[in-house]
Amino acid sequence: MLLLAVLFSFMIASIIFMAGLIASNKKLKSYGVGEFYEAGASLIFVVFFMLIAALLFGILPGLYIGVDPFNTSLSYIYSTIDATQSLIKALYEPAMLAYFYTSININIDTLETATTILNYLSIPLELYFIVPATALSSLLVEGLMMLYLEFYLILFAMYAAIPVFLIPGVFLRSLLPTRTVGGLLIGAAFAFFFVLPTLFSIAFLFTFKGTMQYFIAATSQLNSISQGSEAITNGAIPNGPNSIPQEIKSIQAGMGSFWISVIFYPALILALTYFTMTTLAELLGGLTPSGGILSRI
């Protein structure tokens, strides 16, 4: 389909040039020559696109085996999603058990002393455990939603870059009225297919190991100290080796790498992807009718 789109560009240029020859119109012939330049530029870009794909994804296995940035970035994000879900479960389930415990209200007069003890114990449970745990769980859920959004964005880029953006872009670039749109689609294809997954792979490479180790260790520790009634006794202890509030504080202190990988790096990646797309769109589909690329070089 890519070669067909390029051949379509050359066909349009040939029709314009032949019309100029038949009509003996020098302006039309010059315009046809300019369209040949534009078709040649499309061919060069398509070949360049395929060459980059061959180097990155290992399309030529006999010559070179590349590192697939789509597979790498998706694997990193999926593993982070799995670790985040496990941590949310380890936080949320004992917090809800403690919340159920604090909601119990005994009004039997003969158990007035026991009722007083229960009421006093519910205060540190809610203050040290339930409120911080639910707040941290809410933040982790928001981060989880961002991870899913990034995961499906990369999937969309992987499946849509060539059939949705590149091939229609080459076709539309062959026609003068739609050349700007075609250049924009080609720029989007390059940015989504190469820049986006590669930058996500690099970004998660720097934060993935630390985040995974921290989340797995925190999940294991929470599971070991919050089983059954331990969620009540350990949740009311502000400090100590088995203190759930102390573990929650430790998790909060180590959330920096998670937020960097989930929010900061993706925002920077999207900005660089947009910059790449608009730069290529200006280069390939500017407003000059013919010779647009050569005039910019």
CSV table of C-alpha atoms in Angstrom, one decimal:
chain,number,residue,atom,x,y,z
A,1,MET,CA,0.0,0.0,0.0
A,2,LEU,CA,2.9,2.4,0.7
A,3,LEU,CA,4.4,1.8,-2.7
A,4,LEU,CA,1.0,2.2,-4.3
A,5,ALA,CA,0.6,5.5,-2.5
A,6,VAL,CA,4.0,6.6,-3.8
A,7,LEU,CA,3.1,5.5,-7.4
A,8,PHE,CA,-0.1,7.5,-7.1
A,9,SER,CA,2.0,10.6,-6.4
A,10,PHE,CA,4.2,10.0,-9.5
A,11,MET,CA,1.1,9.3,-11.5
A,12,ILE,CA,-0.4,12.7,-10.5
A,13,ALA,CA,2.9,14.4,-11.4
A,14,SER,CA,3.0,12.6,-14.7
A,15,ILE,CA,-0.5,13.6,-15.6
A,16,ILE,CA,0.2,17.3,-14.8
A,17,PHE,CA,3.5,17.2,-16.8
A,18,MET,CA,1.9,15.5,-19.8
A,19,ALA,CA,-1.0,18.0,-19.7
A,20,GLY,CA,1.6,20.8,-19.9
A,21,LEU,CA,3.3,19.2,-22.8
A,22,ILE,CA,0.1,18.7,-24.7
A,23,ALA,CA,-1.1,22.3,-24.0
A,24,SER,CA,2.4,23.7,-24.6
A,25,ASN,CA,2.0,25.5,-21.3
A,26,LYS,CA,5.4,26.2,-19.6
A,27,LYS,CA,3.9,27.0,-16.2
A,28,LEU,CA,1.9,23.8,-16.2
A,29,LYS,CA,5.1,21.8,-17.2
A,30,SER,CA,7.1,23.6,-14.5
A,31,TYR,CA,4.4,22.8,-12.0
A,32,GLY,CA,4.5,19.1,-13.1
A,33,VAL,CA,8.3,19.1,-12.6
A,34,GLY,CA,7.7,20.4,-9.1
A,35,GLU,CA,5.2,17.7,-8.4
A,36,PHE,CA,7.8,15.1,-9.5
A,37,TYR,CA,10.1,16.6,-6.8
A,38,GLU,CA,7.3,16.3,-4.3
A,39,ALA,CA,6.7,12.7,-5.3
A,40,GLY,CA,10.4,11.9,-5.1
A,41,ALA,CA,10.4,13.5,-1.6
A,42,SER,CA,7.5,11.2,-0.6
A,43,LEU,CA,9.4,8.2,-1.9
A,44,ILE,CA,12.5,9.2,0.0
A,45,PHE,CA,10.5,9.6,3.2
A,46,VAL,CA,8.8,6.2,2.8
A,47,VAL,CA,12.1,4.5,2.2
A,48,PHE,CA,13.6,6.3,5.2
A,49,PHE,CA,10.5,5.2,7.3
A,50,MET,CA,11.0,1.6,6.3
A,51,LEU,CA,14.7,1.7,7.0
A,52,ILE,CA,14.1,3.1,10.5
A,53,ALA,CA,11.5,0.4,11.1
A,54,ALA,CA,13.9,-2.3,10.0
A,55,LEU,CA,16.6,-1.1,12.4
A,56,LEU,CA,14.3,-0.6,15.4
A,57,PHE,CA,12.0,-3.6,15.0
A,58,GLY,CA,14.3,-6.1,13.4
A,59,ILE,CA,12.3,-6.4,10.1
A,60,LEU,CA,15.4,-7.7,8.5
A,61,PRO,CA,16.3,-10.6,10.9
A,62,GLY,CA,19.0,-11.9,8.8
A,63,LEU,CA,20.9,-8.7,8.9
A,64,TYR,CA,19.9,-7.0,12.1
A,65,ILE,CA,17.7,-7.8,15.1
A,66,GLY,CA,16.4,-4.6,16.7
A,67,VAL,CA,14.9,-3.9,20.0
A,68,ASP,CA,11.1,-3.4,19.6
A,69,PRO,CA,10.2,-0.2,21.5
A,70,PHE,CA,6.5,-1.1,21.4
A,71,ASN,CA,7.1,-4.5,23.1
A,72,THR,CA,9.5,-2.9,25.6
A,73,SER,CA,7.3,0.0,26.6
A,74,LEU,CA,4.1,-2.1,26.8
A,75,SER,CA,5.9,-4.7,29.0
A,76,TYR,CA,7.1,-2.0,31.3
A,77,ILE,CA,3.7,-0.3,31.6
A,78,TYR,CA,1.9,-3.6,32.1
A,79,SER,CA,4.2,-4.8,34.8
A,80,THR,CA,3.8,-1.4,36.6
A,81,ILE,CA,0.0,-1.7,36.3
A,82,ASP,CA,0.2,-5.2,37.9
A,83,ALA,CA,2.4,-4.0,40.7
A,84,THR,CA,0.1,-1.0,41.3
A,85,GLN,CA,-3.0,-3.1,41.4
A,86,SER,CA,-1.4,-5.4,44.0
A,87,LEU,CA,-0.4,-2.5,46.2
A,88,ILE,CA,-3.9,-1.0,46.0
A,89,LYS,CA,-5.5,-4.3,47.0
A,90,ALA,CA,-3.0,-4.7,49.9
A,91,LEU,CA,-4.0,-1.2,51.1
A,92,TYR,CA,-7.7,-1.1,50.4
A,93,GLU,CA,-8.9,-4.5,51.8
A,94,PRO,CA,-7.5,-4.1,55.3
A,95,ALA,CA,-8.5,-0.5,55.4
A,96,MET,CA,-12.1,-1.5,54.6
A,97,LEU,CA,-11.9,-4.2,57.3
A,98,ALA,CA,-10.8,-1.6,59.8
A,99,TYR,CA,-13.5,0.8,58.6
A,100,PHE,CA,-16.1,-1.9,59.2
A,101,TYR,CA,-14.7,-2.4,62.7
A,102,THR,CA,-14.9,1.3,63.6
A,103,SER,CA,-18.5,1.4,62.3
A,104,ILE,CA,-19.6,-1.2,65.0
A,105,ASN,CA,-21.6,0.5,67.8
A,106,ILE,CA,-22.5,-1.5,70.9
A,107,ASN,CA,-25.2,0.1,73.1
A,108,ILE,CA,-25.8,-2.6,75.7
A,109,ASP,CA,-25.5,-1.1,79.2
A,110,THR,CA,-23.8,-4.1,80.7
A,111,LEU,CA,-21.0,-3.8,78.2
A,112,GLU,CA,-20.4,0.0,78.8
A,113,THR,CA,-16.7,-0.5,79.6
A,114,ALA,CA,-16.1,-2.6,76.5
A,115,THR,CA,-18.0,-0.1,74.4
A,116,THR,CA,-15.7,2.7,75.7
A,117,ILE,CA,-12.6,0.7,74.8
A,118,LEU,CA,-13.9,0.0,71.3
A,119,ASN,CA,-14.7,3.7,70.8
A,120,TYR,CA,-11.2,4.8,71.9
A,121,LEU,CA,-9.5,2.2,69.7
A,122,SER,CA,-11.5,3.4,66.7
A,123,ILE,CA,-10.0,6.9,66.9
A,124,PRO,CA,-6.3,5.9,66.2
A,125,LEU,CA,-7.5,3.3,63.6
A,126,GLU,CA,-9.3,6.0,61.6
A,127,LEU,CA,-6.6,8.7,62.2
A,128,TYR,CA,-3.5,6.6,61.6
A,129,PHE,CA,-4.7,3.9,59.2
A,130,ILE,CA,-8.1,4.3,57.5
A,131,VAL,CA,-7.8,7.9,56.3
A,132,PRO,CA,-4.2,7.7,55.0
A,133,ALA,CA,-4.8,4.3,53.4
A,134,THR,CA,-7.9,5.4,51.5
A,135,ALA,CA,-6.2,8.7,50.4
A,136,LEU,CA,-3.1,6.8,49.2
A,137,SER,CA,-5.4,4.2,47.5
A,138,SER,CA,-7.2,7.0,45.7
A,139,LEU,CA,-3.9,8.5,44.4
A,140,LEU,CA,-2.8,5.1,43.3
A,141,VAL,CA,-6.0,4.5,41.4
A,142,GLU,CA,-5.5,7.8,39.6
A,143,GLY,CA,-2.0,6.8,38.7
A,144,LEU,CA,-3.4,3.4,37.5
A,145,MET,CA,-5.8,5.2,35.2
A,146,MET,CA,-3.0,7.2,33.7
A,147,LEU,CA,-1.0,4.0,33.1
A,148,TYR,CA,-4.0,2.4,31.3
A,149,LEU,CA,-4.3,5.5,29.2
A,150,GLU,CA,-0.7,5.4,28.2
A,151,PHE,CA,-0.9,1.7,27.6
A,152,TYR,CA,-3.8,2.0,25.1
A,153,LEU,CA,-2.2,5.1,23.6
A,154,ILE,CA,0.8,3.1,22.6
A,155,LEU,CA,-1.4,0.3,21.3
A,156,PHE,CA,-3.3,2.8,19.2
A,157,ALA,CA,0.0,4.2,17.9
A,158,MET,CA,1.2,0.7,17.0
A,159,TYR,CA,-1.8,-0.3,15.1
A,160,ALA,CA,-2.9,3.0,13.6
A,161,ALA,CA,0.4,4.7,12.6
A,162,ILE,CA,0.8,3.1,9.2
A,163,PRO,CA,-2.8,2.3,7.9
A,164,VAL,CA,-4.5,5.3,9.4
A,165,PHE,CA,-1.8,8.0,9.1
A,166,LEU,CA,1.1,7.1,6.9
A,167,ILE,CA,-0.7,5.6,3.8
A,168,PRO,CA,-3.5,8.2,3.7
A,169,GLY,CA,-0.9,10.9,4.3
A,170,VAL,CA,1.1,9.9,1.2
A,171,PHE,CA,-2.1,9.8,-0.9
A,172,LEU,CA,-3.3,13.2,0.4
A,173,ARG,CA,0.2,14.7,-0.1
A,174,SER,CA,-0.1,13.9,-3.8
A,175,LEU,CA,-2.8,16.5,-4.2
A,176,LEU,CA,-2.2,20.2,-3.9
A,177,PRO,CA,-5.5,21.0,-2.0
A,178,THR,CA,-4.8,18.3,0.6
A,179,ARG,CA,-1.0,18.6,0.8
A,180,THR,CA,-0.9,20.2,4.2
A,181,VAL,CA,-3.2,17.6,5.6
A,182,GLY,CA,-1.1,14.8,4.1
A,183,GLY,CA,2.1,16.3,5.6
A,184,LEU,CA,0.4,16.4,9.0
A,185,LEU,CA,-0.6,12.8,8.7
A,186,ILE,CA,2.8,11.7,7.6
A,187,GLY,CA,4.4,13.6,10.5
A,188,ALA,CA,1.9,12.0,12.9
A,189,ALA,CA,2.7,8.5,11.6
A,190,PHE,CA,6.5,9.1,12.2
A,191,ALA,CA,5.9,10.6,15.6
A,192,PHE,CA,3.5,7.8,16.8
A,193,PHE,CA,5.4,4.9,15.3
A,194,PHE,CA,8.9,5.8,16.3
A,195,VAL,CA,9.2,8.7,18.8
A,196,LEU,CA,6.3,7.8,21.2
A,197,PRO,CA,7.2,4.2,22.0
A,198,THR,CA,10.9,4.8,22.0
A,199,LEU,CA,10.7,7.7,24.5
A,200,PHE,CA,8.3,5.6,26.7
A,201,SER,CA,10.8,2.8,26.7
A,202,ILE,CA,13.6,5.1,27.7
A,203,ALA,CA,11.5,6.8,30.4
A,204,PHE,CA,10.4,3.6,32.0
A,205,LEU,CA,13.9,2.2,31.8
A,206,PHE,CA,15.0,4.8,34.3
A,207,THR,CA,12.1,4.4,36.8
A,208,PHE,CA,10.8,0.9,36.3
A,209,LYS,CA,13.3,-1.0,38.4
A,210,GLY,CA,13.0,1.2,41.5
A,211,THR,CA,9.2,1.5,41.3
A,212,MET,CA,8.7,-2.3,40.9
A,213,GLN,CA,11.1,-3.2,43.8
A,214,TYR,CA,9.5,-0.6,46.1
A,215,PHE,CA,5.9,-1.6,45.2
A,216,ILE,CA,6.6,-5.3,45.5
A,217,ALA,CA,8.3,-5.0,48.8
A,218,ALA,CA,5.6,-2.7,50.2
A,219,THR,CA,2.8,-5.1,49.0
A,220,SER,CA,4.6,-8.1,50.6
A,221,GLN,CA,5.1,-6.2,53.9
A,222,LEU,CA,1.4,-5.1,54.0
A,223,ASN,CA,0.2,-8.6,53.3
A,224,SER,CA,2.3,-10.0,56.1
A,225,ILE,CA,1.1,-7.5,58.8
A,226,SER,CA,-2.6,-6.9,57.8
A,227,GLN,CA,-4.1,-10.4,57.7
A,228,GLY,CA,-7.4,-10.7,59.5
A,229,SER,CA,-7.4,-9.2,63.0
A,230,GLU,CA,-3.8,-8.0,62.5
A,231,ALA,CA,-5.3,-5.2,60.4
A,232,ILE,CA,-7.0,-4.0,63.5
A,233,THR,CA,-4.2,-4.3,66.0
A,234,ASN,CA,-1.3,-3.2,63.7
A,235,GLY,CA,-3.4,-0.5,62.2
A,236,ALA,CA,-3.8,1.3,65.5
A,237,ILE,CA,-0.1,1.3,66.2
A,238,PRO,CA,1.5,4.5,65.0
A,239,ASN,CA,5.1,3.2,65.2
A,240,GLY,CA,6.8,-0.1,65.3
A,241,PRO,CA,8.1,-3.0,63.2
A,242,ASN,CA,4.6,-4.2,62.3
A,243,SER,CA,2.9,-0.8,62.2
A,244,ILE,CA,0.7,-0.4,59.2
A,245,PRO,CA,0.6,3.5,59.5
A,246,GLN,CA,4.4,3.4,59.5
A,247,GLU,CA,4.4,1.3,56.3
A,248,ILE,CA,1.9,3.7,54.7
A,249,LYS,CA,4.2,6.7,55.5
A,250,SER,CA,7.1,4.7,54.0
A,251,ILE,CA,5.1,4.1,50.8
A,252,GLN,CA,4.2,7.8,50.6
A,253,ALA,CA,7.8,8.8,50.9
A,254,GLY,CA,8.8,6.6,48.0
A,255,MET,CA,6.2,7.6,45.5
A,256,GLY,CA,8.4,10.0,43.7
A,257,SER,CA,9.6,7.6,41.0
A,258,PHE,CA,6.1,6.4,40.4
A,259,TRP,CA,4.7,9.9,39.7
A,260,ILE,CA,7.7,10.8,37.6
A,261,SER,CA,7.1,7.7,35.4
A,262,VAL,CA,3.3,8.1,35.3
A,263,ILE,CA,2.9,11.9,34.9
A,264,PHE,CA,6.1,13.9,34.3
A,265,TYR,CA,7.8,11.7,31.7
A,266,PRO,CA,4.5,11.1,29.7
A,267,ALA,CA,3.8,14.8,29.6
A,268,LEU,CA,7.3,15.5,28.3
A,269,ILE,CA,7.0,12.6,25.8
A,270,LEU,CA,3.7,13.9,24.4
A,271,ALA,CA,5.2,17.3,24.0
A,272,LEU,CA,8.2,15.9,22.1
A,273,THR,CA,5.9,13.8,20.0
A,274,TYR,CA,3.8,16.8,19.1
A,275,PHE,CA,6.9,18.8,18.3
A,276,THR,CA,8.1,16.1,16.0
A,277,MET,CA,4.8,15.8,14.3
A,278,THR,CA,4.4,19.5,13.6
A,279,THR,CA,8.0,19.9,12.5
A,280,LEU,CA,7.6,17.1,9.9
A,281,ALA,CA,4.2,18.4,8.9
A,282,GLU,CA,5.8,21.8,8.1
A,283,LEU,CA,8.6,20.2,6.2
A,284,LEU,CA,6.5,17.8,4.2
A,285,GLY,CA,3.3,19.6,3.7
A,286,GLY,CA,4.0,23.3,3.9
A,287,LEU,CA,2.0,25.8,1.9
A,288,THR,CA,4.4,26.1,-1.1
A,289,PRO,CA,2.7,24.4,-4.1
A,290,SER,CA,5.9,22.8,-5.5
A,291,GLY,CA,9.4,22.2,-4.4
A,292,GLY,CA,8.3,22.8,-0.8
A,293,ILE,CA,10.9,20.5,0.8
A,294,LEU,CA,13.8,21.8,-1.3
A,295,SER,CA,12.9,25.4,-0.5
A,296,ARG,CA,13.0,24.6,3.2
A,297,ILE,CA,16.4,22.8,3.0
